[in-house]
PDB file of C-alpha atoms in Angstrom:
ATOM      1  CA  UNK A   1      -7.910   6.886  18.063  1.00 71.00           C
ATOM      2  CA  UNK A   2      -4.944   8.448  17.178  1.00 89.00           C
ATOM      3  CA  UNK A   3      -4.194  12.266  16.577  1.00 93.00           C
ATOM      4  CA  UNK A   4      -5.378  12.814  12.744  1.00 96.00           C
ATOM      5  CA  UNK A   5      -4.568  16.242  12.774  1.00 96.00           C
ATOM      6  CA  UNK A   6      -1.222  15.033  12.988  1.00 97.00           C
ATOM      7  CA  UNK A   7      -1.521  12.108  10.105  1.00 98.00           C
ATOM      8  CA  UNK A   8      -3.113  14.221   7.855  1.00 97.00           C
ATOM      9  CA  UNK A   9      -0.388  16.952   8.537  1.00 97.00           C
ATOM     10  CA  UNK A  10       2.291  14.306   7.128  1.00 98.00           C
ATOM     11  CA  UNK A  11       0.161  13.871   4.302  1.00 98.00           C
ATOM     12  CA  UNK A  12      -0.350  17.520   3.310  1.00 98.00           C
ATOM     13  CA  UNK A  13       3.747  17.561   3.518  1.00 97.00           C
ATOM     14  CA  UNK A  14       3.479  14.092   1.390  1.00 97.00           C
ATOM     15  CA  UNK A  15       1.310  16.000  -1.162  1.00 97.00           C
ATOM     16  CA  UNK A  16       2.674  19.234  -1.648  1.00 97.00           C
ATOM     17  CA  UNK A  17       6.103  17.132  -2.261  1.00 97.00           C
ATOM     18  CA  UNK A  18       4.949  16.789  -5.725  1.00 96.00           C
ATOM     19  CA  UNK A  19       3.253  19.988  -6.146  1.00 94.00           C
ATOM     20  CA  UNK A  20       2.703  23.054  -3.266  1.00 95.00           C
ATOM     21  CA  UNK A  21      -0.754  22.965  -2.193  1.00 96.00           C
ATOM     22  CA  UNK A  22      -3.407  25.402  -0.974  1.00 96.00           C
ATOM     23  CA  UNK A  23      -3.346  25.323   3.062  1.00 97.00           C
ATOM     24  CA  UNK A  24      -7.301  25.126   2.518  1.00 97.00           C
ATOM     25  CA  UNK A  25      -6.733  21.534   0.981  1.00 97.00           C
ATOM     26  CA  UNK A  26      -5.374  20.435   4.036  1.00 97.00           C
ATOM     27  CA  UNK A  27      -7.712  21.799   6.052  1.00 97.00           C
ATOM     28  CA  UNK A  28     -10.576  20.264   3.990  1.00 98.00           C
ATOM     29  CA  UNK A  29      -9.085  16.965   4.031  1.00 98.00           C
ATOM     30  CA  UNK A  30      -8.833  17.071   7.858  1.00 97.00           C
ATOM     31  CA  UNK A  31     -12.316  17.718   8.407  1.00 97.00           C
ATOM     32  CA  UNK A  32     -13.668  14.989   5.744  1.00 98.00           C
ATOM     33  CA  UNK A  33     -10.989  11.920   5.640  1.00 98.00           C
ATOM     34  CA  UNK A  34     -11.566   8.907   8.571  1.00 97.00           C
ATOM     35  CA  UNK A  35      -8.916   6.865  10.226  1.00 97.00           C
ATOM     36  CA  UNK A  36      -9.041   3.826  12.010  1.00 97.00           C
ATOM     37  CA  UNK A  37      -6.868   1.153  13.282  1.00 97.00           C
ATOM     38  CA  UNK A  38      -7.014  -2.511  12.165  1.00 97.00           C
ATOM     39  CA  UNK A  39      -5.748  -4.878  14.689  1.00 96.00           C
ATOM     40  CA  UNK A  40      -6.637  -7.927  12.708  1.00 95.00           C
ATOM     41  CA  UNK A  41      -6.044  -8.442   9.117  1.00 96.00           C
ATOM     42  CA  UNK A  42      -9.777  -7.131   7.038  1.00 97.00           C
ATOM     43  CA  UNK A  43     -10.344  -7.209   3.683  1.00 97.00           C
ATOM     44  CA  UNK A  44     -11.159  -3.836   2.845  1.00 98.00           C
ATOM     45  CA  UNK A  45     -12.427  -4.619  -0.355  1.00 97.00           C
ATOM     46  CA  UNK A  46     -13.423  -7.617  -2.086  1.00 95.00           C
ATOM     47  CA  UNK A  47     -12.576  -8.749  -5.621  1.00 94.00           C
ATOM     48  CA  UNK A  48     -15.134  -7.426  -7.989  1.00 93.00           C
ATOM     49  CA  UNK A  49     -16.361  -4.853  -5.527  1.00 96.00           C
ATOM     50  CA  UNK A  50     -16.136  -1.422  -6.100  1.00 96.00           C
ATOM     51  CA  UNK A  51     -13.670   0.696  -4.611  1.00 97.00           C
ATOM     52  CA  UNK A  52     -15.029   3.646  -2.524  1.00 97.00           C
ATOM     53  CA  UNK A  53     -11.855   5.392  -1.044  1.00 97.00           C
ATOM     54  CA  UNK A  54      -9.091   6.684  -1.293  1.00 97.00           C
ATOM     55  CA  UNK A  55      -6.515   5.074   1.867  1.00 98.00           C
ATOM     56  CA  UNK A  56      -3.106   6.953   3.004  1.00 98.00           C
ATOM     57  CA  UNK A  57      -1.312   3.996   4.970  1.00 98.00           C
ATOM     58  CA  UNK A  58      -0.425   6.163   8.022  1.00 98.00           C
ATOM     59  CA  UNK A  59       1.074   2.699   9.571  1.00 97.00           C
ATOM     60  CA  UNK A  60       1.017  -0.750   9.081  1.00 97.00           C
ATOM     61  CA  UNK A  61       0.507  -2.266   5.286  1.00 97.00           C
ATOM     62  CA  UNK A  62      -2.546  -2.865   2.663  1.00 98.00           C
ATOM     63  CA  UNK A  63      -2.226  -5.869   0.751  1.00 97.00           C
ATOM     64  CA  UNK A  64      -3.308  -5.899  -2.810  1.00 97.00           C
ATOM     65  CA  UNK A  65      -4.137  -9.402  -4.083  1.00 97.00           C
ATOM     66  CA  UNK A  66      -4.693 -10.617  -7.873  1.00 95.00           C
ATOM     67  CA  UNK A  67      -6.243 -13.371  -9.137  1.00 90.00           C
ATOM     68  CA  UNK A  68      -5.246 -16.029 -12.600  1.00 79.00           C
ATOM     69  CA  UNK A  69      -7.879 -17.538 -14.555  1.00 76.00           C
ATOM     70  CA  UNK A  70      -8.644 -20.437 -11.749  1.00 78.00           C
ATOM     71  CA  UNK A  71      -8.765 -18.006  -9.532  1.00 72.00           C
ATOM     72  CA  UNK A  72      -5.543 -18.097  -7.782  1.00 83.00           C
ATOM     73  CA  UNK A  73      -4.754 -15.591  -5.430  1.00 88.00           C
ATOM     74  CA  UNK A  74      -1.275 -13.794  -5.876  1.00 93.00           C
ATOM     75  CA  UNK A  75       0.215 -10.587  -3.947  1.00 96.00           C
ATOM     76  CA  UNK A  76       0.363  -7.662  -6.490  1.00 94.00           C
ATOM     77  CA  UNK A  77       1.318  -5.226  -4.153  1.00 94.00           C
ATOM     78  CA  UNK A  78       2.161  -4.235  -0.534  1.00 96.00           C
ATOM     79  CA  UNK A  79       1.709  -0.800   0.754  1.00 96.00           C
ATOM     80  CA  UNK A  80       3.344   0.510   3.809  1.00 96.00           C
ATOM     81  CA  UNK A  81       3.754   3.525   5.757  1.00 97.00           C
ATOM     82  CA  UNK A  82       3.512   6.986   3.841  1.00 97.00           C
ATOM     83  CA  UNK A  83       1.752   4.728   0.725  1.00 97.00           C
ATOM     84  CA  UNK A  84      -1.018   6.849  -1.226  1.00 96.00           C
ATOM     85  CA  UNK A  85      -3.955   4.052  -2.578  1.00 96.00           C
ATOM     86  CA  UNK A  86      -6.398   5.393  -5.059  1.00 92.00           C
ATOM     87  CA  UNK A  87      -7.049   2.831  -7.694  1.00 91.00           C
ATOM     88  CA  UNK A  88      -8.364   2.091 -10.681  1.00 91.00           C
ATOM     89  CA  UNK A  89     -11.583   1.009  -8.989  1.00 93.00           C
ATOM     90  CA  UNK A  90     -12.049   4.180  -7.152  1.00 94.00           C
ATOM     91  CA  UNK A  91     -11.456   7.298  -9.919  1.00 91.00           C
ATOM     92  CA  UNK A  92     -13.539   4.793 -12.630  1.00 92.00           C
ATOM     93  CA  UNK A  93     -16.087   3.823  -9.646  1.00 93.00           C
ATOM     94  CA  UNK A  94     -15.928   0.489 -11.484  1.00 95.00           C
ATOM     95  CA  UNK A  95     -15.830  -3.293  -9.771  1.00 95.00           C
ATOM     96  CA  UNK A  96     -11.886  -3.891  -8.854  1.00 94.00           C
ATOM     97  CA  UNK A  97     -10.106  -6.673 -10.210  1.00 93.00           C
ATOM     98  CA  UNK A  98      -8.235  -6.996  -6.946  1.00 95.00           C
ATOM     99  CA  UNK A  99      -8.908  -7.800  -3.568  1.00 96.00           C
ATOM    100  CA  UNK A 100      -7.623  -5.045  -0.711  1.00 97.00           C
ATOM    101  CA  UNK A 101      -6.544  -6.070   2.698  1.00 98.00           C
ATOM    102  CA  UNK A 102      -5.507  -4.325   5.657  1.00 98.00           C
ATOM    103  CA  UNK A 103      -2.521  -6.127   7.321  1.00 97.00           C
ATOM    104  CA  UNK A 104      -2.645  -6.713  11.081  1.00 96.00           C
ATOM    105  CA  UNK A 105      -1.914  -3.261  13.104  1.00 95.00           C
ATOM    106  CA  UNK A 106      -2.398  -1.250   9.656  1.00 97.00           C
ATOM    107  CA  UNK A 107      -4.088   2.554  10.478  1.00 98.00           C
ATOM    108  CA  UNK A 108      -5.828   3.858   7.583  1.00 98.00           C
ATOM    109  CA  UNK A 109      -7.134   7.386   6.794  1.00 98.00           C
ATOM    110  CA  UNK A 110      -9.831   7.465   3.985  1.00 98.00           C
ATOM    111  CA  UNK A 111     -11.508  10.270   1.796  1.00 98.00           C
ATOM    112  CA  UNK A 112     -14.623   9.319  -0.191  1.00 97.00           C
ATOM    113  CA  UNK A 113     -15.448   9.525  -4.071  1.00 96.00           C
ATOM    114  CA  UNK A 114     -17.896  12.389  -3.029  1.00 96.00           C
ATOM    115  CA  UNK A 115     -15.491  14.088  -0.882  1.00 97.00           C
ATOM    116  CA  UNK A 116     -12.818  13.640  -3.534  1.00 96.00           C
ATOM    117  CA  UNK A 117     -14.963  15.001  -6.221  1.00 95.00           C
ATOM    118  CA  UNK A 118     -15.487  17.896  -4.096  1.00 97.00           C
ATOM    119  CA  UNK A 119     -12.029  18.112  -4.064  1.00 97.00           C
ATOM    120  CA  UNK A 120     -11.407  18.501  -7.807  1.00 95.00           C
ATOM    121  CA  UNK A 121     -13.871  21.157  -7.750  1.00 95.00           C
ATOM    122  CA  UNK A 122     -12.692  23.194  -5.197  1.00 96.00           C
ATOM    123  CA  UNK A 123      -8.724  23.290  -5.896  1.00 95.00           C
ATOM    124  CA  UNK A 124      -7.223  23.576  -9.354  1.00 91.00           C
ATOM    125  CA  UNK A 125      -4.678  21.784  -9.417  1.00 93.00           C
ATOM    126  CA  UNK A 126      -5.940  18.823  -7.559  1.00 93.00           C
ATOM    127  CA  UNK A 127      -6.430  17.062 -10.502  1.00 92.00           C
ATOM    128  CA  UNK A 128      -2.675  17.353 -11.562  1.00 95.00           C
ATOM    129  CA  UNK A 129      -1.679  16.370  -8.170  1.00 95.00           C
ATOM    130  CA  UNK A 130      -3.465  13.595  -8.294  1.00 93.00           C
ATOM    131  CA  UNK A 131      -2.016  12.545 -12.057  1.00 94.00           C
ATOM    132  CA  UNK A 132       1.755  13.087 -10.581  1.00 94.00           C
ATOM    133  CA  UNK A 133       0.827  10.481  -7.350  1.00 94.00           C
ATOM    134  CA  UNK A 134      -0.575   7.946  -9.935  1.00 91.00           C
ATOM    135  CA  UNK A 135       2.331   8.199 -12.185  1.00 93.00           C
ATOM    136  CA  UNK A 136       4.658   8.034  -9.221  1.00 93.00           C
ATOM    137  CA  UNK A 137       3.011   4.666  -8.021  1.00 90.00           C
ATOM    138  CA  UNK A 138       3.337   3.737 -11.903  1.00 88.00           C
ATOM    139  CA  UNK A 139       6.944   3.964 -11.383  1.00 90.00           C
ATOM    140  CA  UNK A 140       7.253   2.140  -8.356  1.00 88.00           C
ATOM    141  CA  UNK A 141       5.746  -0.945  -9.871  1.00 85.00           C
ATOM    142  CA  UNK A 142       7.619  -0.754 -12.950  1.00 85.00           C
ATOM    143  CA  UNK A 143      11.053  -0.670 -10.791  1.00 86.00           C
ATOM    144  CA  UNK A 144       9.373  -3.500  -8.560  1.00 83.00           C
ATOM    145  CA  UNK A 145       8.819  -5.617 -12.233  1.00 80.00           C
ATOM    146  CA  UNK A 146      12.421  -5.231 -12.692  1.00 78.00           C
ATOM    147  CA  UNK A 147      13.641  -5.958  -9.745  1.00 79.00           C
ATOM    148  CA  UNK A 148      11.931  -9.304  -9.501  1.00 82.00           C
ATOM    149  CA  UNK A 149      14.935 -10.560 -12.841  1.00 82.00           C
ATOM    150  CA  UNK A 150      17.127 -11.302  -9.753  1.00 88.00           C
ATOM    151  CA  UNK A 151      18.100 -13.897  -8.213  1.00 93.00           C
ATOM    152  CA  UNK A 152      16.116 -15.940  -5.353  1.00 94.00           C
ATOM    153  CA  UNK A 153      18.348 -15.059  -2.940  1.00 95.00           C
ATOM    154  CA  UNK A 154      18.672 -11.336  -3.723  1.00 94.00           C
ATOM    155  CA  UNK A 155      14.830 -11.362  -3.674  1.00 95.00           C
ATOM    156  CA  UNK A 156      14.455 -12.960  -0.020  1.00 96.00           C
ATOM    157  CA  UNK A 157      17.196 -10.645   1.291  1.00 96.00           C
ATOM    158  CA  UNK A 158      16.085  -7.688  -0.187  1.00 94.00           C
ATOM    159  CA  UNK A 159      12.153  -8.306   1.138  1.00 95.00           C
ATOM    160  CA  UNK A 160      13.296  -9.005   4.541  1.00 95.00           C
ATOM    161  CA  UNK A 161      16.366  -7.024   5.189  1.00 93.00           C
ATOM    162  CA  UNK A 162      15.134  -3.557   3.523  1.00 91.00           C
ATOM    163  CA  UNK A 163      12.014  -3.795   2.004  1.00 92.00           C
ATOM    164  CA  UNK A 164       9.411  -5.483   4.548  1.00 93.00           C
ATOM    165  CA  UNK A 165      11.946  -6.481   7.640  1.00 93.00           C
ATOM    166  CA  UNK A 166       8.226  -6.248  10.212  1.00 93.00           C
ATOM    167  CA  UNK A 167       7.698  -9.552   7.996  1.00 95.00           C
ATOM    168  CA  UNK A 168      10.274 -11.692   9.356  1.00 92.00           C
ATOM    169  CA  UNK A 169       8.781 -11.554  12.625  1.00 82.00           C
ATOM    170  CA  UNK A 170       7.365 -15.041  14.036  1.00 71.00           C
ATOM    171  CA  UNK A 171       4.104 -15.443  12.957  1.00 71.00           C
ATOM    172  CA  UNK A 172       4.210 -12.713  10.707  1.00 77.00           C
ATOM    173  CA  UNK A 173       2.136 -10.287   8.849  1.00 92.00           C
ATOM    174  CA  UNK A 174       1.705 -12.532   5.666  1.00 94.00           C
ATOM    175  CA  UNK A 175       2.088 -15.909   5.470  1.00 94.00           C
ATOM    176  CA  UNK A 176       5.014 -18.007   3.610  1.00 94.00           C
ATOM    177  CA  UNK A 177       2.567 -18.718   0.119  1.00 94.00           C
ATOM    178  CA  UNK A 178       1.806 -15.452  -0.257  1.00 95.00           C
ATOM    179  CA  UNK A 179       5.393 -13.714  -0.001  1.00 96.00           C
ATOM    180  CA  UNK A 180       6.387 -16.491  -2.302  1.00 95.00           C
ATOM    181  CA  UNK A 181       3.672 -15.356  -4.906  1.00 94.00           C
ATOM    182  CA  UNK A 182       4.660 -11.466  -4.283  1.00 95.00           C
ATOM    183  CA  UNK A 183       8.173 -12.396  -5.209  1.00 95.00           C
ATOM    184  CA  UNK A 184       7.197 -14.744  -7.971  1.00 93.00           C
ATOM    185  CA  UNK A 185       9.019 -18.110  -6.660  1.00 95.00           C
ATOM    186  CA  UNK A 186       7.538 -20.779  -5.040  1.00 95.00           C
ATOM    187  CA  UNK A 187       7.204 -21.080  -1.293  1.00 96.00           C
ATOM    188  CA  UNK A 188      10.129 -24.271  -0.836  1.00 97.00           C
ATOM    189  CA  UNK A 189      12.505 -21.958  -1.923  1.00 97.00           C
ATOM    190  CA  UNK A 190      11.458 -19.034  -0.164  1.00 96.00           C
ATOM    191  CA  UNK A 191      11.398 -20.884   3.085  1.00 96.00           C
ATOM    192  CA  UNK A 192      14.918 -22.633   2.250  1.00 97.00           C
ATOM    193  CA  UNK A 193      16.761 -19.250   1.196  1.00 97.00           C
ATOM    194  CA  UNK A 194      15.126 -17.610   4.199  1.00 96.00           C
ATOM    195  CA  UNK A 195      16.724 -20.280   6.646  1.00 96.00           C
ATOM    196  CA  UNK A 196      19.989 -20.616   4.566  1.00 96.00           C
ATOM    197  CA  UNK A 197      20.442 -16.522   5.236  1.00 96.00           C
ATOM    198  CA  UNK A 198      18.844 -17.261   8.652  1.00 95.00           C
ATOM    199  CA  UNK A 199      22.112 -19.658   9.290  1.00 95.00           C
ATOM    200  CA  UNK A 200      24.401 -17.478   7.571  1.00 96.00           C
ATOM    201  CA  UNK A 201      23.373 -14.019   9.833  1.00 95.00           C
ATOM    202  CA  UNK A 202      22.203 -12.251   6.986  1.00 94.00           C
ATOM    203  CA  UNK A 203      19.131 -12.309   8.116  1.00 93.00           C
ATOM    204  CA  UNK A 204      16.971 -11.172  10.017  1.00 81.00           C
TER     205      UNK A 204
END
């Protein structure tokens, strides 16, 4: 197990980076949130289950899959190191429309909807804190939408150079169909821009 004193430490810092905190919060949190590493990719949560945590992504990455009307399974989101996941699922405590999966070598610290309610109670401005991390992760997806107008090869270079580079590594984190789907092309031309900027040193 890994020193959570430490974790939750970083995410106090994390926190009162959008708004100062009480040093009680932090101290709360460390006696009620969990951690654990995953050394295998788990699915956290399954689609149409109900969320029941909120995760901090002290290392590693949770994948967040989606699903079309015949069911097929796309990558709506990758959270790495530092990430903050409290979905829709968990402040509604309604079934998810996603799937959540812990990559291999992810470690996760949880709080519960119990311990998070107790929470809200407890510090006043919890609940704004909490508004400012949702609208931040708003923002991040928006940018993300936006980002996907370019280019294939801007997309592969971008996902492996800066964005995900632990990806590129043989027999990697996520497989080639679902990058593809996360970057909205199909998986030939992943693979073929991956090897052409493979050949040309531009990657990895």
């Amino acid at each position: 197990m890994r020193n959570h004193e430490e974790i939750i430490k970083r995410l106090f810092k994390l926190l009162c980076s959008y708004k100062i905190q009480p040093e009680a919060l932090r101290e709360f949190l460390q006696a009620v949130m969990t951690g654990r590493l995953y050394p295998e990719r788990e699915i956290l949560y399954e689609h149409n289950s109900t969320v029941t945590d909120a995760i901090f992504v002290s290392d590693g990455f949770v994948a967040c899959y989606g699903f079309g009307e015949n069911g097929d399974r796309q990558v709506a989101g990758i959270y790495g190191k530092d990430s903050i996941i409290a979905s829709k699922s968990f402040t509604s405590e309604q079934p998810s429309a996603y799937e959540w999966v812990a990559l291999p070598g992810a470690y996760l610290m949880k709080i519960g909807y119990n311990h998070m309610k107790t929470v809200y109670a407890t510090f006043p401005d919890a609940e704004e804190l909490a508004r400012l991390v949702m609208a931040d992760a708003a923002d991040k997806d928006l940018q993300r939408v936006h980002l996907l107008k370019r280019d294939a090869e801007s997309l592969v270079y971008e996902f492996y150079k800066k964005d995900f580079p632990e990806f590129y590594l043989p027999g990697g984190l996520m497989v080639d169909s679902d990058v593809a789907s996360y970057l909205l092309i199909s998986e030939s031309t992943l693979r073929n821009t991956r090897a052409k900027l493979t050949k040309e040193d531009k990657l990895p």
